[in-house]
Amino acid sequence: MTASNKLTAFNNRINNKKKSSIKLYFHYISINIRCMMQYKTSFFLNVTGQFLVSFTVFLSMFFMFERFRSVEGFTYSEVLLCFSTMLLAFSLAEMFARGFDTFSGMVRGGDFDRILVRPRSEIMQVLGSKFELTRIGRMLQAIVMFVYGIMASGIAWNFSRIITIIFMITGGTVIFSALFLIYAALCFFTLDGLEFMNVFTDGAREFGQYPTAIYGKKMLLFTTFVIPYSLFQYYPLLFLTGRSDNIILMFLPLVACWFMIPAFLLWKYGVRHYKSSGS
């Protein structure tokens, strides 16, 4: 067999493995959905609860803007567009990466031992272990605010601004997924979830109601260079609303995806040093 034939055969094996993993992941999702549909009343009550919890945040913003017409120059519709993007990204990450958020139980119960002996990526198996479809209630709330913000903001929509919105949601989903991955990686050393990580996930969802610049320069620097929320929330919003013509701002959400690299490295480090809990 020539070198080119060997390379072709190797690439085919890699592609087949990827296709098999993707197929298995969607099979995991279908299993989770079928399990949830066994208790339809509970499912719909959870979806309604998720919607109403987010709706209270919407009401607080509504009443605040009834008193104050703008926040640091941002109008009500622009703030809604900002928050809905953050909420939609968080909901997508929580829906698909829920397995990492509940990973501590898997470590304590020794279930991760079984994952390690299976011939599939441990990340894919953890992702597939939990799919939280009930978060669709929160997503519906985000979509309602998102559509209203688009219609009422008066933004002159063109191709670049549409792509910017897509990049914002994509970048936000990646960052929140990376935070869930860090949370799971720390469980290798603590055997339990660290509640302070909620400051960076649930907390970010809450303070993300408004553009991060309103919290001061130090917070803006932190959310730019440490945990890059601003790269998918604040800076692209400046481009969307016409406050800046710098086209580079539309690509910053993709730059923010670098945050997945240290999260992945921490996960791999944790896997190498994992010791069974003995449960």
Short mmCIF file of C-alpha atoms in Angstrom, two decimals:
data_model
loop_
_atom_site.label_atom_id
_atom_site.label_comp_id
_atom_site.label_asym_id
_atom_site.label_seq_id
_atom_site.Cartn_x
_atom_site.Cartn_y
_atom_site.Cartn_z
CA MET A 1 0.00 0.00 0.00
CA THR A 2 1.42 3.37 -1.03
CA ALA A 3 1.73 6.30 1.36
CA SER A 4 -1.16 8.13 -0.33
CA ASN A 5 -3.42 5.07 0.01
CA LYS A 6 -2.51 4.76 3.69
CA LEU A 7 -3.32 8.41 4.23
CA THR A 8 -6.66 8.01 2.44
CA ALA A 9 -7.54 4.95 4.51
CA PHE A 10 -6.61 6.80 7.71
CA ASN A 11 -8.77 9.80 6.77
CA ASN A 12 -11.68 7.49 5.96
CA ARG A 13 -11.41 5.85 9.40
CA ILE A 14 -11.38 9.28 11.09
CA ASN A 15 -14.42 10.43 9.09
CA ASN A 16 -16.32 7.24 9.83
CA LYS A 17 -15.53 7.59 13.53
CA LYS A 18 -16.78 11.19 13.54
CA LYS A 19 -20.00 10.20 11.77
CA SER A 20 -20.49 7.35 14.22
CA SER A 21 -19.95 9.68 17.21
CA ILE A 22 -22.41 12.26 15.86
CA LYS A 23 -24.98 9.54 15.19
CA LEU A 24 -24.49 8.19 18.72
CA TYR A 25 -24.85 11.68 20.22
CA PHE A 26 -28.19 12.26 18.50
CA HIS A 27 -29.23 8.80 19.66
CA TYR A 28 -28.47 9.92 23.23
CA ILE A 29 -30.62 13.00 22.69
CA SER A 30 -33.52 10.93 21.38
CA ILE A 31 -33.30 8.67 24.45
CA ASN A 32 -33.39 11.69 26.78
CA ILE A 33 -36.39 13.16 24.96
CA ARG A 34 -38.31 9.90 25.07
CA CYS A 35 -37.61 9.63 28.81
CA MET A 36 -38.92 13.14 29.44
CA MET A 37 -42.01 12.51 27.34
CA GLN A 38 -42.96 9.64 29.66
CA TYR A 39 -44.04 12.35 32.12
CA LYS A 40 -45.61 14.93 29.82
CA THR A 41 -47.36 16.91 32.56
CA SER A 42 -44.13 17.31 34.50
CA PHE A 43 -42.32 18.31 31.31
CA PHE A 44 -44.81 21.03 30.35
CA LEU A 45 -44.92 22.36 33.93
CA ASN A 46 -41.13 22.63 33.93
CA VAL A 47 -41.16 24.41 30.56
CA THR A 48 -43.80 26.84 31.87
CA GLY A 49 -41.78 27.43 35.03
CA GLN A 50 -38.65 28.20 33.03
CA PHE A 51 -40.61 30.65 30.90
CA LEU A 52 -42.13 32.44 33.90
CA VAL A 53 -38.82 32.75 35.76
CA SER A 54 -37.30 34.54 32.77
CA PHE A 55 -40.46 36.60 32.38
CA THR A 56 -39.98 38.15 35.83
CA VAL A 57 -36.60 39.46 34.65
CA PHE A 58 -38.31 40.93 31.62
CA LEU A 59 -40.85 42.67 33.87
CA SER A 60 -38.13 44.19 36.05
CA MET A 61 -36.51 45.67 32.94
CA PHE A 62 -39.85 46.91 31.66
CA PHE A 63 -40.71 48.75 34.88
CA MET A 64 -37.23 50.22 35.15
CA PHE A 65 -37.44 51.67 31.64
CA GLU A 66 -40.86 53.05 32.45
CA ARG A 67 -39.01 55.30 34.90
CA PHE A 68 -35.68 55.73 33.09
CA ARG A 69 -35.79 55.96 29.30
CA SER A 70 -32.23 54.79 28.74
CA VAL A 71 -29.24 53.20 30.47
CA GLU A 72 -25.87 54.68 29.51
CA GLY A 73 -27.44 55.77 26.24
CA PHE A 74 -28.93 52.35 25.41
CA THR A 75 -32.67 52.31 24.78
CA TYR A 76 -35.16 49.72 26.02
CA SER A 77 -35.28 47.83 22.71
CA GLU A 78 -31.47 47.77 22.45
CA VAL A 79 -31.14 46.42 25.98
CA LEU A 80 -33.75 43.77 25.19
CA LEU A 81 -31.75 42.75 22.14
CA CYS A 82 -28.62 42.57 24.28
CA PHE A 83 -30.23 40.50 27.03
CA SER A 84 -32.12 38.18 24.70
CA THR A 85 -28.86 37.31 22.95
CA MET A 86 -27.23 36.49 26.30
CA LEU A 87 -30.26 34.49 27.47
CA LEU A 88 -30.55 32.57 24.20
CA ALA A 89 -26.86 31.64 24.25
CA PHE A 90 -27.10 30.54 27.88
CA SER A 91 -30.22 28.46 27.22
CA LEU A 92 -28.63 26.69 24.25
CA ALA A 93 -25.50 25.90 26.26
CA GLU A 94 -27.54 24.70 29.23
CA MET A 95 -29.69 22.53 26.99
CA PHE A 96 -26.87 20.79 25.13
CA ALA A 97 -24.11 20.91 27.78
CA ARG A 98 -26.29 20.01 30.74
CA GLY A 99 -24.26 16.82 31.19
CA PHE A 100 -21.30 18.89 32.39
CA ASP A 101 -23.49 20.86 34.79
CA THR A 102 -24.56 17.63 36.52
CA PHE A 103 -21.17 15.94 36.20
CA SER A 104 -20.40 15.97 39.93
CA GLY A 105 -23.03 13.28 40.54
CA MET A 106 -21.45 11.12 37.86
CA VAL A 107 -18.04 11.36 39.55
CA ARG A 108 -19.39 10.70 43.06
CA GLY A 109 -21.38 7.70 41.90
CA GLY A 110 -18.49 6.17 39.99
CA ASP A 111 -20.40 6.36 36.70
CA PHE A 112 -17.46 8.07 35.01
CA ASP A 113 -15.50 4.81 35.41
CA ARG A 114 -17.81 3.15 32.88
CA ILE A 115 -17.41 6.06 30.47
CA LEU A 116 -13.62 5.69 30.46
CA VAL A 117 -13.73 2.05 29.33
CA ARG A 118 -16.05 2.74 26.39
CA PRO A 119 -14.53 3.24 22.92
CA ARG A 120 -15.93 6.74 22.49
CA SER A 121 -14.90 10.25 23.48
CA GLU A 122 -15.65 10.89 27.14
CA ILE A 123 -16.75 14.44 26.32
CA MET A 124 -19.33 13.18 23.85
CA GLN A 125 -20.63 10.63 26.35
CA VAL A 126 -20.96 13.22 29.14
CA LEU A 127 -22.71 15.61 26.74
CA GLY A 128 -25.15 12.88 25.78
CA SER A 129 -25.81 11.82 29.36
CA LYS A 130 -28.15 14.76 29.98
CA PHE A 131 -30.18 16.78 27.50
CA GLU A 132 -32.38 19.38 29.21
CA LEU A 133 -35.24 19.98 26.79
CA THR A 134 -37.21 21.83 29.48
CA ARG A 135 -34.88 24.81 28.90
CA ILE A 136 -36.91 25.44 25.78
CA GLY A 137 -39.20 27.53 28.01
CA ARG A 138 -36.36 29.94 28.72
CA MET A 139 -35.45 29.90 25.02
CA LEU A 140 -38.99 30.87 24.06
CA GLN A 141 -38.77 33.86 26.38
CA ALA A 142 -35.43 34.82 24.83
CA ILE A 143 -36.86 34.47 21.31
CA VAL A 144 -39.86 36.69 22.16
CA MET A 145 -37.58 39.42 23.52
CA PHE A 146 -35.18 38.93 20.61
CA VAL A 147 -37.90 39.39 17.98
CA TYR A 148 -39.31 42.44 19.76
CA GLY A 149 -35.84 43.95 20.13
CA ILE A 150 -35.16 43.49 16.42
CA MET A 151 -38.47 45.04 15.41
CA ALA A 152 -38.34 47.99 17.82
CA SER A 153 -34.63 48.84 17.78
CA GLY A 154 -34.73 50.68 14.45
CA ILE A 155 -31.51 49.00 13.34
CA ALA A 156 -30.86 49.13 9.60
CA TRP A 157 -30.41 45.41 9.03
CA ASN A 158 -28.02 44.22 6.35
CA PHE A 159 -25.96 41.10 5.73
CA SER A 160 -23.13 42.07 8.11
CA ARG A 161 -25.50 42.80 11.00
CA ILE A 162 -27.40 39.54 10.48
CA ILE A 163 -24.09 37.65 10.55
CA THR A 164 -23.13 39.59 13.69
CA ILE A 165 -26.24 38.37 15.50
CA ILE A 166 -25.48 34.78 14.48
CA PHE A 167 -21.88 35.18 15.68
CA MET A 168 -23.07 36.64 19.01
CA ILE A 169 -25.34 33.68 19.75
CA THR A 170 -22.71 31.17 18.59
CA GLY A 171 -19.90 32.77 20.60
CA GLY A 172 -22.07 33.03 23.70
CA THR A 173 -23.09 29.38 23.47
CA VAL A 174 -19.43 28.32 23.18
CA ILE A 175 -18.37 30.45 26.18
CA PHE A 176 -21.12 29.17 28.45
CA SER A 177 -20.41 25.59 27.33
CA ALA A 178 -16.74 26.17 28.18
CA LEU A 179 -17.74 27.38 31.65
CA PHE A 180 -19.81 24.23 32.18
CA LEU A 181 -16.79 22.21 31.01
CA ILE A 182 -14.55 23.98 33.56
CA TYR A 183 -17.14 23.28 36.25
CA ALA A 184 -17.06 19.57 35.35
CA ALA A 185 -13.24 19.46 35.19
CA LEU A 186 -12.95 20.86 38.72
CA CYS A 187 -15.12 17.97 39.95
CA PHE A 188 -12.19 15.61 39.28
CA PHE A 189 -10.35 17.25 42.17
CA THR A 190 -13.23 18.10 44.52
CA LEU A 191 -15.66 15.19 43.85
CA ASP A 192 -18.41 17.76 44.18
CA GLY A 193 -19.65 20.76 42.27
CA LEU A 194 -18.27 24.15 43.28
CA GLU A 195 -21.15 26.53 43.76
CA PHE A 196 -19.01 29.60 43.10
CA MET A 197 -19.01 28.65 39.41
CA ASN A 198 -22.66 29.71 39.33
CA VAL A 199 -21.39 33.28 39.61
CA PHE A 200 -19.97 32.90 36.10
CA THR A 201 -22.96 31.07 34.58
CA ASP A 202 -26.25 32.01 36.26
CA GLY A 203 -24.69 35.26 37.48
CA ALA A 204 -23.60 36.19 33.97
CA ARG A 205 -27.10 35.50 32.70
CA GLU A 206 -28.45 37.99 35.23
CA PHE A 207 -25.93 40.82 34.88
CA GLY A 208 -26.03 40.26 31.13
CA GLN A 209 -29.40 42.02 31.11
CA TYR A 210 -27.47 45.20 30.34
CA PRO A 211 -24.35 45.98 28.28
CA THR A 212 -21.33 45.12 30.44
CA ALA A 213 -19.83 48.61 30.10
CA ILE A 214 -22.43 50.06 32.49
CA TYR A 215 -20.81 48.16 35.38
CA GLY A 216 -17.58 50.14 35.12
CA LYS A 217 -14.21 49.93 33.42
CA LYS A 218 -12.81 47.18 35.67
CA MET A 219 -15.75 44.89 34.94
CA LEU A 220 -15.44 45.61 31.24
CA LEU A 221 -11.75 44.68 31.31
CA PHE A 222 -12.50 41.48 33.25
CA THR A 223 -15.23 40.45 30.80
CA THR A 224 -12.96 41.21 27.87
CA PHE A 225 -9.69 39.51 28.78
CA VAL A 226 -10.51 36.97 31.52
CA ILE A 227 -13.98 35.56 30.88
CA PRO A 228 -14.87 37.14 27.54
CA TYR A 229 -18.59 37.85 27.87
CA SER A 230 -18.16 41.31 26.39
CA LEU A 231 -16.68 39.90 23.20
CA PHE A 232 -20.03 38.41 22.26
CA GLN A 233 -22.33 40.81 24.12
CA TYR A 234 -21.12 44.42 24.39
CA TYR A 235 -18.71 45.07 21.51
CA PRO A 236 -20.84 43.49 18.75
CA LEU A 237 -23.82 45.43 20.13
CA LEU A 238 -21.93 48.66 19.45
CA PHE A 239 -21.63 47.62 15.82
CA LEU A 240 -25.28 46.51 15.62
CA THR A 241 -26.63 49.78 16.99
CA GLY A 242 -24.39 51.96 14.83
CA ARG A 243 -22.31 53.27 17.74
CA SER A 244 -19.21 51.99 15.97
CA ASP A 245 -18.45 51.37 12.29
CA ASN A 246 -15.48 49.11 13.09
CA ILE A 247 -16.30 45.90 11.24
CA ILE A 248 -13.81 43.99 13.39
CA LEU A 249 -16.35 44.10 16.22
CA MET A 250 -18.62 41.69 14.37
CA PHE A 251 -15.92 38.99 14.50
CA LEU A 252 -15.13 39.34 18.21
CA PRO A 253 -17.68 36.64 19.22
CA LEU A 254 -15.63 34.16 17.18
CA VAL A 255 -12.44 35.39 18.86
CA ALA A 256 -14.12 34.71 22.21
CA CYS A 257 -14.25 31.02 21.34
CA TRP A 258 -10.57 30.82 22.38
CA PHE A 259 -11.96 30.39 25.89
CA MET A 260 -12.81 26.80 25.00
CA ILE A 261 -9.10 25.96 24.67
CA PRO A 262 -8.10 26.37 28.37
CA ALA A 263 -11.40 24.75 29.38
CA PHE A 264 -10.61 21.71 27.21
CA LEU A 265 -7.01 21.52 28.49
CA LEU A 266 -8.25 21.62 32.10
CA TRP A 267 -10.70 18.81 31.30
CA LYS A 268 -7.95 16.65 29.75
CA TYR A 269 -5.72 17.35 32.77
CA GLY A 270 -8.52 16.29 35.09
CA VAL A 271 -9.16 13.08 33.12
CA ARG A 272 -5.45 12.13 33.34
CA HIS A 273 -5.48 12.63 37.11
CA TYR A 274 -8.88 11.11 37.74
CA LYS A 275 -9.14 8.58 40.56
CA SER A 276 -12.34 6.65 41.12
CA SER A 277 -14.43 7.79 44.07
CA GLY A 278 -14.85 4.15 45.05
CA SER A 279 -18.66 4.37 45.14
#
